[in-house]
Amino acid sequence: MRDFEIDGIGMTSRRTRERLIQRLVDQGIQSTKVLDAIRTIPRHLFLDEALAHRAYEDTALPIGHNQTLSQPYIVARMTEVLLAQGELSKVLEIGTGSGYQTAVLASLIGKVYSVERIRPLQEKARQRLSRLSLNNVRLRHTDGGMGWPEESPFDGIIVTAAPGDVPQELLNQLSPEGGRLVIPVGSEVQNLVLITRKGDEYQRKVLEAVRFVPLLTGVIR
Ligand code: SAH
């Protein structure tokens, strides 16, 4: 790909991106690693061309099929929470969507697994990730409520769509040595919840109110 496409020009330029980073800092994001990842990953490449000029606004944006690319603040916050106890080597994401959160994770973590129930979204995400040479990602077309049992346990699991309750399968697939699950829970009112596993104990912490698309069942081809 031509460099200016990745680097961005005008509304996707470095200066525009830097304003977003400052906004995230103002909202309390502290991890330099996470801020650097957001600075580096070109969010405009994860949107249709007609929306690319809005890529560095701190808002969720539509990606088709009634789904949205999460707000940068939320991507930053969830990633920061996931990494708060130090390095992780293996993480599962439920809800690949555009692949943007996947890309941010892949730039920070050794091995990223991500599942998506809508095939056309997954295919686009796959192209974007390979364009950016993020080769430490494995994608699967499946209902993520079941996780990815063959690859478990995971040091971290991040869910980018909201179930009414935490799926038991995901708890089972957390590493017993401090595995962390970051997940929005609820329907009308949703909270971002962090669950940390130590052996058979699951410690639950409510972080903040959020708004995600719902976690749905079944797959779309
Ligand atoms: N992380 C994404 C957010 C996309 S929105 C991004 O950065 O763009 C949430 C995504 O979760 C949607 O693509 C939706 O199709 C997907 N999703 C919803 N329920 C799912 C399920 N049960 N299994 C897998 N993916 C699911």
PDB file of C-alpha atoms and ligand atoms in Angstrom:
ATOM      1  CA  MET A   1       0.000   0.000   0.000  1.00  0.00           C
ATOM      2  CA  ARG A   2       1.134   3.554  -0.665  1.00  0.00           C
ATOM      3  CA  ASP A   3       2.521   5.191   2.464  1.00  0.00           C
ATOM      4  CA  PHE A   4       0.261   8.219   2.418  1.00  0.00           C
ATOM      5  CA  GLU A   5      -2.715   5.898   2.703  1.00  0.00           C
ATOM      6  CA  ILE A   6      -1.444   4.414   5.950  1.00  0.00           C
ATOM      7  CA  ASP A   7       0.009   7.673   7.294  1.00  0.00           C
ATOM      8  CA  GLY A   8      -3.052   9.659   6.314  1.00  0.00           C
ATOM      9  CA  ILE A   9      -3.506  13.176   4.953  1.00  0.00           C
ATOM     10  CA  GLY A  10      -5.838  16.052   5.919  1.00  0.00           C
ATOM     11  CA  MET A  11      -8.493  14.775   8.320  1.00  0.00           C
ATOM     12  CA  THR A  12      -6.547  11.535   8.806  1.00  0.00           C
ATOM     13  CA  SER A  13      -3.143  13.197   9.248  1.00  0.00           C
ATOM     14  CA  ARG A  14      -0.750  12.795  12.160  1.00  0.00           C
ATOM     15  CA  ARG A  15      -1.870  16.115  13.612  1.00  0.00           C
ATOM     16  CA  THR A  16      -5.485  15.054  13.617  1.00  0.00           C
ATOM     17  CA  ARG A  17      -4.533  11.771  15.276  1.00  0.00           C
ATOM     18  CA  GLU A  18      -2.522  13.599  17.913  1.00  0.00           C
ATOM     19  CA  ARG A  19      -5.605  15.587  18.905  1.00  0.00           C
ATOM     20  CA  LEU A  20      -7.421  12.315  19.529  1.00  0.00           C
ATOM     21  CA  ILE A  21      -4.547  11.058  21.692  1.00  0.00           C
ATOM     22  CA  GLN A  22      -4.707  14.254  23.775  1.00  0.00           C
ATOM     23  CA  ARG A  23      -8.437  13.744  24.207  1.00  0.00           C
ATOM     24  CA  LEU A  24      -7.876  10.185  25.451  1.00  0.00           C
ATOM     25  CA  VAL A  25      -5.267  11.432  27.922  1.00  0.00           C
ATOM     26  CA  ASP A  26      -7.737  14.082  29.130  1.00  0.00           C
ATOM     27  CA  GLN A  27     -10.301  11.327  29.677  1.00  0.00           C
ATOM     28  CA  GLY A  28      -7.898   9.407  31.900  1.00  0.00           C
ATOM     29  CA  ILE A  29      -6.117   6.922  29.617  1.00  0.00           C
ATOM     30  CA  GLN A  30      -2.632   6.589  31.110  1.00  0.00           C
ATOM     31  CA  SER A  31      -0.911   3.639  29.461  1.00  0.00           C
ATOM     32  CA  THR A  32       1.721   4.927  27.035  1.00  0.00           C
ATOM     33  CA  LYS A  33       1.713   1.555  25.306  1.00  0.00           C
ATOM     34  CA  VAL A  34      -1.996   1.819  24.616  1.00  0.00           C
ATOM     35  CA  LEU A  35      -1.741   5.454  23.531  1.00  0.00           C
ATOM     36  CA  ASP A  36       1.112   4.546  21.194  1.00  0.00           C
ATOM     37  CA  ALA A  37      -0.903   1.709  19.686  1.00  0.00           C
ATOM     38  CA  ILE A  38      -3.810   4.070  19.007  1.00  0.00           C
ATOM     39  CA  ARG A  39      -1.417   6.628  17.558  1.00  0.00           C
ATOM     40  CA  THR A  40       0.076   4.001  15.225  1.00  0.00           C
ATOM     41  CA  ILE A  41      -2.903   1.966  13.999  1.00  0.00           C
ATOM     42  CA  PRO A  42      -4.609   3.854  11.146  1.00  0.00           C
ATOM     43  CA  ARG A  43      -8.269   3.826  12.251  1.00  0.00           C
ATOM     44  CA  HIS A  44      -9.303   5.407   8.923  1.00  0.00           C
ATOM     45  CA  LEU A  45      -8.445   2.161   7.121  1.00  0.00           C
ATOM     46  CA  PHE A  46     -11.079   0.319   9.175  1.00  0.00           C
ATOM     47  CA  LEU A  47     -13.936   2.442   7.812  1.00  0.00           C
ATOM     48  CA  ASP A  48     -15.589   2.868   4.439  1.00  0.00           C
ATOM     49  CA  GLU A  49     -13.986   5.664   2.471  1.00  0.00           C
ATOM     50  CA  ALA A  50     -17.004   7.947   2.918  1.00  0.00           C
ATOM     51  CA  LEU A  51     -16.490   7.910   6.712  1.00  0.00           C
ATOM     52  CA  ALA A  52     -12.682   7.891   6.807  1.00  0.00           C
ATOM     53  CA  HIS A  53     -12.506  11.654   7.453  1.00  0.00           C
ATOM     54  CA  ARG A  54     -14.260  11.068  10.795  1.00  0.00           C
ATOM     55  CA  ALA A  55     -11.901   8.282  11.909  1.00  0.00           C
ATOM     56  CA  TYR A  56     -10.091  10.350  14.554  1.00  0.00           C
ATOM     57  CA  GLU A  57     -13.204  11.717  16.213  1.00  0.00           C
ATOM     58  CA  ASP A  58     -13.844  10.064  19.553  1.00  0.00           C
ATOM     59  CA  THR A  59     -17.094   8.434  18.435  1.00  0.00           C
ATOM     60  CA  ALA A  60     -18.427   5.033  17.433  1.00  0.00           C
ATOM     61  CA  LEU A  61     -19.010   4.826  13.654  1.00  0.00           C
ATOM     62  CA  PRO A  62     -21.124   2.497  11.472  1.00  0.00           C
ATOM     63  CA  ILE A  63     -19.437  -0.410   9.657  1.00  0.00           C
ATOM     64  CA  GLY A  64     -22.544  -1.917   8.001  1.00  0.00           C
ATOM     65  CA  HIS A  65     -24.774  -4.856   9.009  1.00  0.00           C
ATOM     66  CA  ASN A  66     -26.116  -2.681  11.867  1.00  0.00           C
ATOM     67  CA  GLN A  67     -22.768  -2.843  13.646  1.00  0.00           C
ATOM     68  CA  THR A  68     -20.362  -0.155  14.818  1.00  0.00           C
ATOM     69  CA  LEU A  69     -16.654   0.381  15.213  1.00  0.00           C
ATOM     70  CA  SER A  70     -16.250   1.170  18.920  1.00  0.00           C
ATOM     71  CA  GLN A  71     -15.373   4.645  20.175  1.00  0.00           C
ATOM     72  CA  PRO A  72     -11.571   5.121  20.505  1.00  0.00           C
ATOM     73  CA  TYR A  73     -11.921   5.925  24.221  1.00  0.00           C
ATOM     74  CA  ILE A  74     -13.619   2.555  24.811  1.00  0.00           C
ATOM     75  CA  VAL A  75     -11.018   0.685  22.743  1.00  0.00           C
ATOM     76  CA  ALA A  76      -8.266   2.390  24.746  1.00  0.00           C
ATOM     77  CA  ARG A  77      -9.963   1.807  28.095  1.00  0.00           C
ATOM     78  CA  MET A  78     -10.692  -1.882  27.506  1.00  0.00           C
ATOM     79  CA  THR A  79      -7.164  -2.503  26.250  1.00  0.00           C
ATOM     80  CA  GLU A  80      -5.681  -0.652  29.227  1.00  0.00           C
ATOM     81  CA  VAL A  81      -7.786  -2.658  31.683  1.00  0.00           C
ATOM     82  CA  LEU A  82      -6.825  -5.899  29.966  1.00  0.00           C
ATOM     83  CA  LEU A  83      -3.104  -5.066  30.194  1.00  0.00           C
ATOM     84  CA  ALA A  84      -3.157  -3.545  33.673  1.00  0.00           C
ATOM     85  CA  GLN A  85      -1.546  -6.527  35.398  1.00  0.00           C
ATOM     86  CA  GLY A  86       1.359  -6.688  32.939  1.00  0.00           C
ATOM     87  CA  GLU A  87       2.140  -8.451  29.685  1.00  0.00           C
ATOM     88  CA  LEU A  88      -0.270 -10.962  28.185  1.00  0.00           C
ATOM     89  CA  SER A  89       0.732 -13.514  25.601  1.00  0.00           C
ATOM     90  CA  LYS A  90      -2.600 -14.885  24.397  1.00  0.00           C
ATOM     91  CA  VAL A  91      -5.870 -12.996  24.097  1.00  0.00           C
ATOM     92  CA  LEU A  92      -9.319 -13.774  22.674  1.00  0.00           C
ATOM     93  CA  GLU A  93     -11.607 -11.086  21.262  1.00  0.00           C
ATOM     94  CA  ILE A  94     -15.326 -11.710  20.740  1.00  0.00           C
ATOM     95  CA  GLY A  95     -16.707  -9.493  17.943  1.00  0.00           C
ATOM     96  CA  THR A  96     -14.003  -8.723  15.351  1.00  0.00           C
ATOM     97  CA  GLY A  97     -16.252  -6.202  13.559  1.00  0.00           C
ATOM     98  CA  SER A  98     -14.015  -3.862  11.559  1.00  0.00           C
ATOM     99  CA  GLY A  99     -10.893  -5.446  13.030  1.00  0.00           C
ATOM    100  CA  TYR A 100      -9.729  -2.169  14.601  1.00  0.00           C
ATOM    101  CA  GLN A 101      -9.697  -3.366  18.218  1.00  0.00           C
ATOM    102  CA  THR A 102      -8.102  -6.576  16.934  1.00  0.00           C
ATOM    103  CA  ALA A 103      -5.311  -4.535  15.322  1.00  0.00           C
ATOM    104  CA  VAL A 104      -4.702  -2.529  18.493  1.00  0.00           C
ATOM    105  CA  LEU A 105      -4.447  -5.782  20.471  1.00  0.00           C
ATOM    106  CA  ALA A 106      -2.205  -7.411  17.858  1.00  0.00           C
ATOM    107  CA  SER A 107       0.270  -4.542  18.101  1.00  0.00           C
ATOM    108  CA  LEU A 108       0.582  -5.136  21.867  1.00  0.00           C
ATOM    109  CA  ILE A 109       0.095  -8.866  22.439  1.00  0.00           C
ATOM    110  CA  GLY A 110       1.914 -11.951  21.134  1.00  0.00           C
ATOM    111  CA  LYS A 111      -1.046 -13.892  19.862  1.00  0.00           C
ATOM    112  CA  VAL A 112      -4.580 -12.629  19.238  1.00  0.00           C
ATOM    113  CA  TYR A 113      -7.605 -14.812  18.480  1.00  0.00           C
ATOM    114  CA  SER A 114     -10.759 -13.073  17.309  1.00  0.00           C
ATOM    115  CA  VAL A 115     -14.193 -14.408  16.423  1.00  0.00           C
ATOM    116  CA  GLU A 116     -17.039 -12.769  14.458  1.00  0.00           C
ATOM    117  CA  ARG A 117     -20.530 -14.041  13.598  1.00  0.00           C
ATOM    118  CA  ILE A 118     -20.993 -11.957  10.391  1.00  0.00           C
ATOM    119  CA  ARG A 119     -18.845 -13.403   7.617  1.00  0.00           C
ATOM    120  CA  PRO A 120     -18.615 -10.294   5.342  1.00  0.00           C
ATOM    121  CA  LEU A 121     -17.314  -8.190   8.264  1.00  0.00           C
ATOM    122  CA  GLN A 122     -14.780 -10.847   9.121  1.00  0.00           C
ATOM    123  CA  GLU A 123     -13.522 -10.992   5.529  1.00  0.00           C
ATOM    124  CA  LYS A 124     -12.985  -7.217   5.387  1.00  0.00           C
ATOM    125  CA  ALA A 125     -11.212  -7.303   8.734  1.00  0.00           C
ATOM    126  CA  ARG A 126      -8.954 -10.075   7.482  1.00  0.00           C
ATOM    127  CA  GLN A 127      -7.870  -7.973   4.489  1.00  0.00           C
ATOM    128  CA  ARG A 128      -7.143  -4.924   6.638  1.00  0.00           C
ATOM    129  CA  LEU A 129      -5.074  -6.882   9.157  1.00  0.00           C
ATOM    130  CA  SER A 130      -2.979  -8.505   6.460  1.00  0.00           C
ATOM    131  CA  ARG A 131      -2.455  -5.128   4.715  1.00  0.00           C
ATOM    132  CA  LEU A 132      -0.962  -3.882   7.975  1.00  0.00           C
ATOM    133  CA  SER A 133       1.157  -7.066   8.244  1.00  0.00           C
ATOM    134  CA  LEU A 134      -0.414  -7.978  11.582  1.00  0.00           C
ATOM    135  CA  ASN A 135       0.228 -11.685  11.190  1.00  0.00           C
ATOM    136  CA  ASN A 136      -0.149 -12.713  14.830  1.00  0.00           C
ATOM    137  CA  VAL A 137      -3.951 -12.825  14.547  1.00  0.00           C
ATOM    138  CA  ARG A 138      -6.210 -15.816  13.967  1.00  0.00           C
ATOM    139  CA  LEU A 139      -9.807 -15.201  12.941  1.00  0.00           C
ATOM    140  CA  ARG A 140     -12.748 -17.551  13.147  1.00  0.00           C
ATOM    141  CA  HIS A 141     -16.308 -17.276  11.849  1.00  0.00           C
ATOM    142  CA  THR A 142     -18.418 -18.491  14.736  1.00  0.00           C
ATOM    143  CA  ASP A 143     -20.840 -17.576  17.525  1.00  0.00           C
ATOM    144  CA  GLY A 144     -18.500 -16.084  20.083  1.00  0.00           C
ATOM    145  CA  GLY A 145     -20.713 -16.897  23.048  1.00  0.00           C
ATOM    146  CA  MET A 146     -18.936 -20.261  22.916  1.00  0.00           C
ATOM    147  CA  GLY A 147     -15.472 -18.656  22.919  1.00  0.00           C
ATOM    148  CA  TRP A 148     -12.704 -20.679  21.260  1.00  0.00           C
ATOM    149  CA  PRO A 149     -12.370 -23.749  23.496  1.00  0.00           C
ATOM    150  CA  GLU A 150      -9.646 -25.480  21.430  1.00  0.00           C
ATOM    151  CA  GLU A 151      -7.272 -22.554  21.986  1.00  0.00           C
ATOM    152  CA  SER A 152      -8.118 -21.907  25.646  1.00  0.00           C
ATOM    153  CA  PRO A 153      -6.996 -20.985  28.248  1.00  0.00           C
ATOM    154  CA  PHE A 154      -6.532 -17.283  27.464  1.00  0.00           C
ATOM    155  CA  ASP A 155      -4.656 -14.712  29.550  1.00  0.00           C
ATOM    156  CA  GLY A 156      -7.326 -12.251  28.552  1.00  0.00           C
ATOM    157  CA  ILE A 157     -10.724 -12.177  26.844  1.00  0.00           C
ATOM    158  CA  ILE A 158     -12.270  -8.972  25.535  1.00  0.00           C
ATOM    159  CA  VAL A 159     -15.891  -8.846  24.383  1.00  0.00           C
ATOM    160  CA  THR A 160     -17.012  -5.998  22.098  1.00  0.00           C
ATOM    161  CA  ALA A 161     -20.767  -6.727  22.096  1.00  0.00           C
ATOM    162  CA  ALA A 162     -22.986  -6.879  25.176  1.00  0.00           C
ATOM    163  CA  PRO A 163     -24.669 -10.049  26.483  1.00  0.00           C
ATOM    164  CA  GLY A 164     -27.395  -9.887  29.154  1.00  0.00           C
ATOM    165  CA  ASP A 165     -25.199 -12.012  31.405  1.00  0.00           C
ATOM    166  CA  VAL A 166     -21.593 -13.173  31.302  1.00  0.00           C
ATOM    167  CA  PRO A 167     -21.433 -16.413  29.236  1.00  0.00           C
ATOM    168  CA  GLN A 168     -20.191 -19.289  31.407  1.00  0.00           C
ATOM    169  CA  GLU A 169     -18.127 -20.637  28.484  1.00  0.00           C
ATOM    170  CA  LEU A 170     -15.963 -17.510  28.511  1.00  0.00           C
ATOM    171  CA  LEU A 171     -15.300 -17.827  32.246  1.00  0.00           C
ATOM    172  CA  ASN A 172     -14.244 -21.443  31.688  1.00  0.00           C
ATOM    173  CA  GLN A 173     -11.742 -20.378  29.049  1.00  0.00           C
ATOM    174  CA  LEU A 174      -9.893 -17.873  31.246  1.00  0.00           C
ATOM    175  CA  SER A 175      -6.493 -18.866  32.536  1.00  0.00           C
ATOM    176  CA  PRO A 176      -6.833 -19.941  36.199  1.00  0.00           C
ATOM    177  CA  GLU A 177      -3.683 -17.905  36.958  1.00  0.00           C
ATOM    178  CA  GLY A 178      -5.129 -14.404  36.784  1.00  0.00           C
ATOM    179  CA  GLY A 179      -6.984 -14.587  33.461  1.00  0.00           C
ATOM    180  CA  ARG A 180      -8.924 -11.371  32.833  1.00  0.00           C
ATOM    181  CA  LEU A 181     -12.273 -10.897  31.105  1.00  0.00           C
ATOM    182  CA  VAL A 182     -13.351  -7.393  30.046  1.00  0.00           C
ATOM    183  CA  ILE A 183     -16.986  -7.392  29.003  1.00  0.00           C
ATOM    184  CA  PRO A 184     -19.992  -5.049  28.667  1.00  0.00           C
ATOM    185  CA  VAL A 185     -23.008  -6.577  30.426  1.00  0.00           C
ATOM    186  CA  GLY A 186     -26.711  -5.632  30.254  1.00  0.00           C
ATOM    187  CA  SER A 187     -29.340  -4.608  27.724  1.00  0.00           C
ATOM    188  CA  GLU A 188     -30.901  -1.145  28.277  1.00  0.00           C
ATOM    189  CA  VAL A 189     -28.357  -0.217  30.918  1.00  0.00           C
ATOM    190  CA  GLN A 190     -24.889  -1.682  30.364  1.00  0.00           C
ATOM    191  CA  ASN A 191     -21.800  -1.718  32.514  1.00  0.00           C
ATOM    192  CA  LEU A 192     -18.256  -2.549  31.586  1.00  0.00           C
ATOM    193  CA  VAL A 193     -17.199  -5.349  33.912  1.00  0.00           C
ATOM    194  CA  LEU A 194     -13.760  -6.798  34.693  1.00  0.00           C
ATOM    195  CA  ILE A 195     -13.631 -10.393  35.909  1.00  0.00           C
ATOM    196  CA  THR A 196     -10.361 -11.821  37.184  1.00  0.00           C
ATOM    197  CA  ARG A 197      -9.938 -15.561  37.653  1.00  0.00           C
ATOM    198  CA  LYS A 198      -7.754 -17.118  40.344  1.00  0.00           C
ATOM    199  CA  GLY A 199      -8.291 -20.874  40.333  1.00  0.00           C
ATOM    200  CA  ASP A 200     -12.000 -21.393  40.886  1.00  0.00           C
ATOM    201  CA  GLU A 201     -12.541 -17.862  42.164  1.00  0.00           C
ATOM    202  CA  TYR A 202     -13.887 -15.100  39.946  1.00  0.00           C
ATOM    203  CA  GLN A 203     -13.506 -11.565  41.211  1.00  0.00           C
ATOM    204  CA  ARG A 204     -15.920  -9.098  39.619  1.00  0.00           C
ATOM    205  CA  LYS A 205     -15.448  -5.341  39.332  1.00  0.00           C
ATOM    206  CA  VAL A 206     -17.859  -2.894  37.680  1.00  0.00           C
ATOM    207  CA  LEU A 207     -15.880  -0.222  35.824  1.00  0.00           C
ATOM    208  CA  GLU A 208     -18.245   2.221  34.125  1.00  0.00           C
ATOM    209  CA  ALA A 209     -21.487   2.639  32.148  1.00  0.00           C
ATOM    210  CA  VAL A 210     -21.120   1.848  28.427  1.00  0.00           C
ATOM    211  CA  ARG A 211     -23.214   1.350  25.263  1.00  0.00           C
ATOM    212  CA  PHE A 212     -22.456  -1.559  22.965  1.00  0.00           C
ATOM    213  CA  VAL A 213     -24.377  -3.409  20.256  1.00  0.00           C
ATOM    214  CA  PRO A 214     -25.902  -6.639  21.641  1.00  0.00           C
ATOM    215  CA  LEU A 215     -24.110  -9.981  21.607  1.00  0.00           C
ATOM    216  CA  LEU A 216     -26.310 -12.081  19.312  1.00  0.00           C
ATOM    217  CA  THR A 217     -26.496 -15.814  18.736  1.00  0.00           C
ATOM    218  CA  GLY A 218     -25.969 -17.787  15.538  1.00  0.00           C
ATOM    219  CA  VAL A 219     -23.895 -16.868  12.480  1.00  0.00           C
ATOM    220  CA  ILE A 220     -24.513 -14.938   9.221  1.00  0.00           C
ATOM    221  CA  ARG A 221     -22.811 -16.189   6.036  1.00  0.00           C
TER     222      ARG A 221
HETATM  223  N1  SAH B   1     -14.309  -4.660  17.933  1.00  0.00           N
HETATM  224  C1  SAH B   1     -15.157  -4.189  16.873  1.00  0.00           C
HETATM  225  C2  SAH B   1     -16.515  -3.808  17.388  1.00  0.00           C
HETATM  226  C3  SAH B   1     -17.583  -4.234  16.447  1.00  0.00           C
HETATM  227  S1  SAH B   1     -19.223  -4.171  17.091  1.00  0.00           S
HETATM  228  C4  SAH B   1     -14.483  -3.076  16.119  1.00  0.00           C
HETATM  229  O1  SAH B   1     -13.484  -2.541  16.615  1.00  0.00           O
HETATM  230  O2  SAH B   1     -14.916  -2.741  15.009  1.00  0.00           O
HETATM  231  C5  SAH B   1     -19.404  -5.783  17.780  1.00  0.00           C
HETATM  232  C6  SAH B   1     -19.217  -6.936  16.844  1.00  0.00           C
HETATM  233  O3  SAH B   1     -19.571  -8.112  17.573  1.00  0.00           O
HETATM  234  C7  SAH B   1     -20.088  -6.926  15.598  1.00  0.00           C
HETATM  235  O4  SAH B   1     -19.276  -7.070  14.463  1.00  0.00           O
HETATM  236  C8  SAH B   1     -21.001  -8.128  15.784  1.00  0.00           C
HETATM  237  O5  SAH B   1     -21.324  -8.795  14.578  1.00  0.00           O
HETATM  238  C9  SAH B   1     -20.171  -9.017  16.676  1.00  0.00           C
HETATM  239  N2  SAH B   1     -20.928 -10.017  17.428  1.00  0.00           N
HETATM  240  C10 SAH B   1     -22.120  -9.886  18.061  1.00  0.00           C
HETATM  241  N3  SAH B   1     -22.484 -11.026  18.645  1.00  0.00           N
HETATM  242  C11 SAH B   1     -21.510 -11.929  18.366  1.00  0.00           C
HETATM  243  C12 SAH B   1     -21.290 -13.300  18.679  1.00  0.00           C
HETATM  244  N4  SAH B   1     -22.168 -14.005  19.403  1.00  0.00           N
HETATM  245  N5  SAH B   1     -20.169 -13.890  18.231  1.00  0.00           N
HETATM  246  C13 SAH B   1     -19.264 -13.212  17.504  1.00  0.00           C
HETATM  247  N6  SAH B   1     -19.398 -11.919  17.176  1.00  0.00           N
HETATM  248  C14 SAH B   1     -20.502 -11.282  17.604  1.00  0.00           C
END
